[in-house]
Each structure stands twice: as C-alpha cells, then as structure tokens.
Coordinates of C-alpha atoms and ligand atoms in Angstrom, one line a residue:
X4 CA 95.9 78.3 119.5
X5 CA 93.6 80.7 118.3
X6 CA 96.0 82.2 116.1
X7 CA 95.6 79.3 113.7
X8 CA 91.9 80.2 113.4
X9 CA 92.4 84.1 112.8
X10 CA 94.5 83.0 110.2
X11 CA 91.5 80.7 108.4
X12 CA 88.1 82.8 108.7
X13 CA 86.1 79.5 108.0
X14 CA 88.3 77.4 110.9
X15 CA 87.4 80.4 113.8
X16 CA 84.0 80.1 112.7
X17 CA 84.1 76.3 112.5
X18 CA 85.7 76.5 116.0
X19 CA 82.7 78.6 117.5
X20 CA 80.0 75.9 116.5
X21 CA 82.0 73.2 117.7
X22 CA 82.0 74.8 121.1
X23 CA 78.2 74.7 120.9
X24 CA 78.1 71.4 120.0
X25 CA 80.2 70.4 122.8
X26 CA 78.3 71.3 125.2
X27 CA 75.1 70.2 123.9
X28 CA 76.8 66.9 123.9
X29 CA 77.0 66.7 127.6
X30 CA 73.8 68.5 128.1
X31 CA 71.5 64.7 128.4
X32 CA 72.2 64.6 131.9
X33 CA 72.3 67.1 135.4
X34 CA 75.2 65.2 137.3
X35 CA 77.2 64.9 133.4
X36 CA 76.7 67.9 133.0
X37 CA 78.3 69.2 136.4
X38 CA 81.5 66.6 136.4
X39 CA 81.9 67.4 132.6
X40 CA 81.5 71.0 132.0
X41 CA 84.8 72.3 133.2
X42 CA 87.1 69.2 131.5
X43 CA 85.6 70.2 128.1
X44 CA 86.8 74.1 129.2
X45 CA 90.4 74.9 128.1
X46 CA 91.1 72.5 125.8
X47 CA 93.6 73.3 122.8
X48 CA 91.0 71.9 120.6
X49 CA 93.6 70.3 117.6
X50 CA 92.2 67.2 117.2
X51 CA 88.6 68.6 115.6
X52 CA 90.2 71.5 114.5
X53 CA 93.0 69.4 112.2
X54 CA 89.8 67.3 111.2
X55 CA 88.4 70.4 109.9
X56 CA 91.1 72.1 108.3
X57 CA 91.6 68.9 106.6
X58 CA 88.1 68.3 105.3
X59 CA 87.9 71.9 104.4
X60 CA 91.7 72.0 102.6
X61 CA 90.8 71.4 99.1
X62 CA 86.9 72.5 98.7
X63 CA 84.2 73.7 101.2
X64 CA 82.6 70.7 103.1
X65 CA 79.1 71.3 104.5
X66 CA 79.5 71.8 108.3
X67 CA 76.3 68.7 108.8
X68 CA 78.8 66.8 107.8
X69 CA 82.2 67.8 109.7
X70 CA 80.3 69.1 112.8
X71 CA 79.3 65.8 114.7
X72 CA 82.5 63.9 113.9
X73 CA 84.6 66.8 114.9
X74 CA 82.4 66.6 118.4
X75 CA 83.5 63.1 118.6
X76 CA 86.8 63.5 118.1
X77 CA 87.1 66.0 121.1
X78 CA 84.6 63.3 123.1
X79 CA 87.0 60.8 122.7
X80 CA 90.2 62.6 123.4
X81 CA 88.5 63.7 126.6
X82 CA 87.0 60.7 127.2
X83 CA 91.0 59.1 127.1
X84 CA 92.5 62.1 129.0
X85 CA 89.4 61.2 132.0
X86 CA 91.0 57.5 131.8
X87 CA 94.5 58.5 131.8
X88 CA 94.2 61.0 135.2
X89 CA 92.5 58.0 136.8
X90 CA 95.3 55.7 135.8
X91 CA 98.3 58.3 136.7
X92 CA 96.1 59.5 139.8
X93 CA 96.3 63.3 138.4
X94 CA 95.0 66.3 140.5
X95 CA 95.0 68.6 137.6
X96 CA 94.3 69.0 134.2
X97 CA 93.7 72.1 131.9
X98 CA 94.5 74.4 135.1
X99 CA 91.3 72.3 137.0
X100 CA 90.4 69.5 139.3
X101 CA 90.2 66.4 137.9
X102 CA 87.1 64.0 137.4
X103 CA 89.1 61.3 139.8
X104 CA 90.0 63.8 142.1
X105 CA 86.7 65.7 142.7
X106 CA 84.6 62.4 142.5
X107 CA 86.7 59.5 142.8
X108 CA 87.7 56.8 140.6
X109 CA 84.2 55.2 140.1
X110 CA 82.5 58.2 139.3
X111 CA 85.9 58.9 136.5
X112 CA 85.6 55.8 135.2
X113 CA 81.8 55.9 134.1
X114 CA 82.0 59.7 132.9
X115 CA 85.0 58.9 130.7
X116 CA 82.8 56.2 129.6
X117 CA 79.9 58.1 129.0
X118 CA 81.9 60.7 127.1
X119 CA 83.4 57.8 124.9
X120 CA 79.7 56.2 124.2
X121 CA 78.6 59.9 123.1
X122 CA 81.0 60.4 120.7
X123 CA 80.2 56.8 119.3
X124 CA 76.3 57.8 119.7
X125 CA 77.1 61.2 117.5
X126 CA 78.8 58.7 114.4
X127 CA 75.5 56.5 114.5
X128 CA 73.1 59.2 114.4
X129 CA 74.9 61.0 111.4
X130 CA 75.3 57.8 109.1
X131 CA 78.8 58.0 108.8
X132 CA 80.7 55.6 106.1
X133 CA 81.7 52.1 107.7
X134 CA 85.7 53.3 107.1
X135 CA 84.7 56.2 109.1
X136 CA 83.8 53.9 112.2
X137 CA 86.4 52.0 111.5
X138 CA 89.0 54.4 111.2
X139 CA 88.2 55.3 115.1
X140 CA 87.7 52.1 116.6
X141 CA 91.5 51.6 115.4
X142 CA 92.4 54.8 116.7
X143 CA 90.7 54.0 120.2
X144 CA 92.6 50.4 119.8
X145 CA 95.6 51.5 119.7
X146 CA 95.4 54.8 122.3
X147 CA 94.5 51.9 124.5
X148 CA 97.3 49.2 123.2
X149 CA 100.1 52.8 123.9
X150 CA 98.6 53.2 127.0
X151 CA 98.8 49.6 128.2
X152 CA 102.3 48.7 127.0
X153 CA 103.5 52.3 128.5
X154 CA 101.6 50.9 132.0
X155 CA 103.8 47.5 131.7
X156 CA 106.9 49.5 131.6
X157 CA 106.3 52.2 134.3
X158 CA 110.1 52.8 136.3
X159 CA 111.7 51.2 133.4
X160 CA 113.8 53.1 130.8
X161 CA 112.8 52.4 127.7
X162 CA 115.0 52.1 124.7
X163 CA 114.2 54.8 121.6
X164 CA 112.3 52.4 119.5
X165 CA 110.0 51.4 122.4
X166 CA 109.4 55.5 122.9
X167 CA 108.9 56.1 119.3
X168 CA 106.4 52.9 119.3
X169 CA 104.9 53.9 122.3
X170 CA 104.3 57.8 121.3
X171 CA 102.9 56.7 118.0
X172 CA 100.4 54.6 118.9
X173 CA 99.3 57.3 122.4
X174 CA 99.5 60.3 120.3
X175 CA 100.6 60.3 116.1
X176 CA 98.5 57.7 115.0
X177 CA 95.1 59.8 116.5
X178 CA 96.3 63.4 114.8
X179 CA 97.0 61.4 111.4
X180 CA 93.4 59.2 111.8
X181 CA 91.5 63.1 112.3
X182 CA 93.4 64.4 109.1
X183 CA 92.8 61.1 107.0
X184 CA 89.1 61.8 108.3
X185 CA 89.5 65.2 107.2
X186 CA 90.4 64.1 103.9
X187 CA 88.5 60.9 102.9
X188 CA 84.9 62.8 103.8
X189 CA 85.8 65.1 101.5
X190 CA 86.3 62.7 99.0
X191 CA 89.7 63.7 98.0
X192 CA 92.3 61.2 96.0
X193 CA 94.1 58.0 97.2
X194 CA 97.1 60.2 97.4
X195 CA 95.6 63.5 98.8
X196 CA 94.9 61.2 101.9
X197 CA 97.5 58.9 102.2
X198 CA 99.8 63.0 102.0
X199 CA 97.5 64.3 104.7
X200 CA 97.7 61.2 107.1
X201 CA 101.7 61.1 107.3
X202 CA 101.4 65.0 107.9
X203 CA 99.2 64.1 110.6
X204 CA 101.3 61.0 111.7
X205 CA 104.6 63.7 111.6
X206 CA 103.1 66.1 113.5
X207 CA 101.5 64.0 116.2
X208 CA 105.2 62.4 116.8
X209 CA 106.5 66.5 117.0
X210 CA 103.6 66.9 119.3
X211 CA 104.3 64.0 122.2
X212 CA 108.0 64.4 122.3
X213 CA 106.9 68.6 122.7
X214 CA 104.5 67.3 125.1
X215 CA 107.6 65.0 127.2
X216 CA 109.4 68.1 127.2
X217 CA 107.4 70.2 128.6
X218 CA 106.7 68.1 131.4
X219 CA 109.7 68.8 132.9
X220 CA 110.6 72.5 131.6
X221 CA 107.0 73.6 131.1
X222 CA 105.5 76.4 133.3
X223 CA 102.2 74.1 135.4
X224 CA 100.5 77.5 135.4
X225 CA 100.6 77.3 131.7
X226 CA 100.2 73.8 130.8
X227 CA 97.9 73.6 133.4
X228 CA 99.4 70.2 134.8
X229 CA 102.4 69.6 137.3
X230 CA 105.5 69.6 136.4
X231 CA 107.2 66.3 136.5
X232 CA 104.2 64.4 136.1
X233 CA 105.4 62.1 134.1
X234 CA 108.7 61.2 136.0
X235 CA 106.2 60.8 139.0
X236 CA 103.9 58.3 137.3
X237 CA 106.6 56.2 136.3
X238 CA 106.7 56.7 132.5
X239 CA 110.2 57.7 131.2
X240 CA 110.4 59.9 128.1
X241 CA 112.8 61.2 125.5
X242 CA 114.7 63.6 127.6
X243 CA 115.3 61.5 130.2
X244 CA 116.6 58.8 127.5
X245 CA 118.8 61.1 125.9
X246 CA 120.3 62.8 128.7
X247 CA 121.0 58.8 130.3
X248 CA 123.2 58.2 127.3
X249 CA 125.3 62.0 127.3
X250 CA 125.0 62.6 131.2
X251 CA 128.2 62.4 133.1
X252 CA 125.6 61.8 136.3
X253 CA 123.9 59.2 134.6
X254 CA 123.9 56.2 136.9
X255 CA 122.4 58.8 139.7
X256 CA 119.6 59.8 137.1
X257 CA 119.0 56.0 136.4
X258 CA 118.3 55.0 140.1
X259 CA 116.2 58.4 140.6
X260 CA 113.6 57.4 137.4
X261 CA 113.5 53.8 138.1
X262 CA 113.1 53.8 141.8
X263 CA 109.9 54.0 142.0
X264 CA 109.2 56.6 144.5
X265 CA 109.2 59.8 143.1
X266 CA 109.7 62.8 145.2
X267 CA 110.0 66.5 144.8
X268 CA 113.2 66.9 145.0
X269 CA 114.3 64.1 143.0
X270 CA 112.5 66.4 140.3
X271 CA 114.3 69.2 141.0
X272 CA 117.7 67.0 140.5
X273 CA 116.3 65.4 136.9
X274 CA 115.7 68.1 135.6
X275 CA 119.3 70.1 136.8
X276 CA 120.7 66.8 135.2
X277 CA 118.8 67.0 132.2
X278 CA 119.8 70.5 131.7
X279 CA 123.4 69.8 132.1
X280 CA 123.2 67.4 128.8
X281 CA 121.7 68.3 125.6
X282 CA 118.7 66.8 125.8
X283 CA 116.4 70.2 125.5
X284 CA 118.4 70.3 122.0
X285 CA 118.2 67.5 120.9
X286 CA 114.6 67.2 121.3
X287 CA 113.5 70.0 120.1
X288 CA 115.8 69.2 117.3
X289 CA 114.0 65.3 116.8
X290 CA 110.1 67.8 117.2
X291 CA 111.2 69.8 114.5
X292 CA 112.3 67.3 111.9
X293 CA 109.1 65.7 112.1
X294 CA 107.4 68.7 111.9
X295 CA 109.9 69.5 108.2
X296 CA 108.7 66.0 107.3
X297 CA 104.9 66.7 107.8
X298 CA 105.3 69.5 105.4
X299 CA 106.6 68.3 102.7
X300 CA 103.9 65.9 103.2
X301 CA 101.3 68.4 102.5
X302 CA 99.3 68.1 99.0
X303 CA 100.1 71.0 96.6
X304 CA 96.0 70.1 95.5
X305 CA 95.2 71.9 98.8
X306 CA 93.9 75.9 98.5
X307 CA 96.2 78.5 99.5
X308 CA 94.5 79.3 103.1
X309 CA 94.2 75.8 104.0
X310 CA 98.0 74.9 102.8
X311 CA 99.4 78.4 104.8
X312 CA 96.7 77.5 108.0
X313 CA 98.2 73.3 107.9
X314 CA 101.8 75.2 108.1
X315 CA 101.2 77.3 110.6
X316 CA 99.9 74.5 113.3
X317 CA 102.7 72.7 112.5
X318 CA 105.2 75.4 113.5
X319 CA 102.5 76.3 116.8
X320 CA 103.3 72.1 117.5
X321 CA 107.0 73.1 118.6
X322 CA 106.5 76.4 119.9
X323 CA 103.6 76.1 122.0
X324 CA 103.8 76.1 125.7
X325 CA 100.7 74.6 127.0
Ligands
FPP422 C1 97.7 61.6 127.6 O1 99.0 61.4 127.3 C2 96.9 60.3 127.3 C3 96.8 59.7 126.1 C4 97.3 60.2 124.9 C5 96.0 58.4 125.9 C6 95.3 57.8 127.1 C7 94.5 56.6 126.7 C8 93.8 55.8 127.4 C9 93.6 56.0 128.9 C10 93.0 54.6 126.8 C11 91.9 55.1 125.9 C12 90.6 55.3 126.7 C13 89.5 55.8 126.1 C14 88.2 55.9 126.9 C15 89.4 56.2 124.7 P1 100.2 61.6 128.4 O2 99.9 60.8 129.6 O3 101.5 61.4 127.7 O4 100.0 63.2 128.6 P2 99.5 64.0 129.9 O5 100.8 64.6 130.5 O6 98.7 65.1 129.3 O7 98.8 63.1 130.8
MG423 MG1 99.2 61.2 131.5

C-alpha cells in the first residue's frame, strides 16, 4: 500500500500522523491498550487514507480538520472487523490473534465497542457538521444491515443480485461515504462529490469481490487470514456463484457449500472445482470493470497528484494480495 503514498508526498506524511493518532486513541486505558495495540498494527489503512486523498484532491485541507475523522474512520472499520471475527469465530486477522480468541467473546464484544464509541467521541470533540455524523451513522447502519442479512443466509447460495446487495452495503457503500467525506469537508461542488462517491462506491464493489477471491486463492501468510474462511463460515461468494452456474461438478460443489460443516478438505476440492471453471476470470474481469467505472468517475477539477494518486489505488484494488 505504501506505494500509493510515495507517489503523493502530502498522503505519506498524512499517513505518519494518522499512525500517531491511532494510537493515542487507544491510549485512555492499560487493558485497551494491551487487547488493541496489535489489531490496529498491519492494517492496509484505505479507508482514512481515501478520506484524505479525497479531502486533499482539489486544494490543501488543514490536517485539524482531516486528522480526527480519518482516526475514526480506521476506529470504526476496526471496531466492525472486532465484531465480525467474533461473529465468524476467526483465529486470525492481519497475521495475529484475534480479540475473541485471545480474550473471549465478552471481552471482543466490549473492545469493538469501545473502539466504535471512540471514533464517535473523536467526531464530538472536533465539531463536525451534522451531515458529517450523519453520513457515518448511515454507513455503520448499513455495515450492520450487510452483515445481518449475510448472517440469515449462511450455507445458502445466494443469487448475484443478493451478492452485489450484500457487498455493497458490507464494503462499497463505506469506501464511497470516506471519499464523499473527503470531498464535502473540503467544500467542493454538488457534482465534485456526488463524482468522488460513485468512485468510491466502484471501487469498494472491485474491492469485496477482490477480497472473495482471495479467500480461496490468496496466500494466509499474506492476507494474514485462512484460506477458505469464508466457505467455512457459511457465506457463499462470487466465485463460488459463478463456478455453480459453468461447473460440470456442480451439484458436488452445491452440497459441499451448503452443508454446513466445512472441512479441510472440502476446501481443498472447492477450490480444484473452482479452478476447473472460469470463475478466477471472470471475477477478476467483474473487479476490474468497476474499477474502469470508478475512473471515469473521477472529477477533471481534481490536481494532477491527487487525480494520478486516486488512479493508482484503484489499479492496487485488483492487484493487491493482502
Ligand atoms: C469484513 O468483511 C467485515 C465487514 C466488512 C463488516 C462487519 C460489520 C459488522 C460486524 C457490523 C458493524 C459493527 C460495528 C461495531 C461498526 P468480510 O467478512 O467479508 O471479510 P473478512 O474475510 O476480512 O472477514
Ligand atoms: Mg469475515
């Protein structure tokens, strides 16, 4: 990721005090401190960073201003990812331990709560517009309405317009809310934000179905979570979709997802399946159209750094591997 910022001068530097920031922001409390530290470590960081690069895309905006809403940002996604390990019973995430495993449930539950409140506590204290607060409340809403309706349906195969529905209210709807952020603090046009949220919105829905993919063909030691986590937890994704409509084994795939007991080997046999079909392709193909559509979506307002640094993290969004 930190290509993006050697490529911007002002986003590496940005990046740097956000670190600091973090940690100050779990600094209130011994025990928080301990149980947070290493699930702020490792992080990619896109969230704040696309709220920066936003606010900073057309003029320079003060960093008082972008600094604790950026914090929150990361609070919140951390605060969601400390929920959602809970809820899928994850041992690991970003290559450590996590909170549920080390500590248990209860103790998960009130840091990921504690987290969530901070973020909330770092908006009030910095007088942040009312469509500020409301732009994340409807954010957290609908992370939690994705999360819920994905819940409802684990071991069930969804059809492509639940998935899309689903992956737009867990993932695009967040990266297009930190971009409109971005963009309506730095008081830029009607049309300047309503560009810079369906780039968002684009490359969020790039980012999931990258982020499905490499849950079966990713390398754990580099995405720093198992492989086949998802399959195991019940949620079925695109490749699995794809390859049940072009697989000549796809009544055997069927019973393996839906059965509801996942085990090692029935990994090993979805993905060989997968494979076989061209769902790696084709969703690499479905990634990078959204990723063409954010683009054209980016406002030729926007200063030349900013425009060339908005590019490249849309291209990193496909080829990334963690
Ligand atoms: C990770 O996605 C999880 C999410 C995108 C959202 C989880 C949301 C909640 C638990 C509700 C919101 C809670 C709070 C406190 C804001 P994934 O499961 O597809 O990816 P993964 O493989 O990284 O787990
Ligand atoms: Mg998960």
């Amino acid at each position: 990721m930190n290509f993006v910022a050697a490529l911007n001068e002002a986003t590496a530097k940005n990046l740097q005090i956000l670190e600091e920031h973090l940690r100050q922001s779990i600094s209130d409390d011994k025990f928080i401190h301990e149980v947070c530290e290493p699930l702020i470590r490792g992080g990619k960081r896109l969230r704040p960073m696309l709220f920066m690069l936003c606010a900073n895309s057309r003029k320079d905006c003060p960093t008082e201003l972008t600094m604790p809403l950026a914090t929150a940002l990361e609070l919140i996604h951390t605060a969601s990812l400390v929920h959602d390990d809970i809820i899928d019973t994850s041992k690991k995430r970003r290559g450590v331990e996590t909170a549920n495993s080390k500590y248990g449930a209860q103790i998960a539950v009130l840091v990921g709560d504690y987290l969530f409140a901070k973020a909330f506590q770092l908006v009030a204290e910095n007088n942040y517009s009312h469509e500020v607060t409301l732009i994340l409340s409807n954010l957290v809403k609908n992370l939690c309405i994705g999360e819920i309706s994905q819940d409802k349906s684990l071991f069930v195969v969804p059809t492509m317009t639940e998935y899309y529905t689903n992956i737009n209210l867990k993932t695009a709807i967040f990266l297009s809310s930190c971009c409109k952020l971005g963009a309506i603090i730095s008081d830029m046009t009607e049309r300047e934000i309503n560009n810079l949220t369906a780039y968002g919105s684009g490359l969020g829905l790039a980012f999931q179905i990258v982020d499905d993919l490499l849950d079966f063909f990713g390398d754990a030691n580099v995405t720093g979570k198992p492989q086949g986590g998802d399959l195991k937890s019940g949620v079925i994704t695109l490749p699995v979709i794809r390859a049940l409509e072009k697989s000549n084994r796809a009544d055997e795939l069927r019973e393996l997802v839906t059965r509801g007991n996942v085990t090692p080997e029935d990994i090993d046999n979805a993905i060989k399946i997968i494979r076989a079909t061209d769902a790696v392709d084709y969703c690499r193909t479905r990634a990078q159209a959204h990723i063409d559509s954010a683009r054209i979506n980016l406002p030729d307002t926007l200063n030349t750094s900013a425009i060339l640094a908005l590019e490249k993290l849309a291209d990193f969004i496909v080829d990334r591997t963690r």
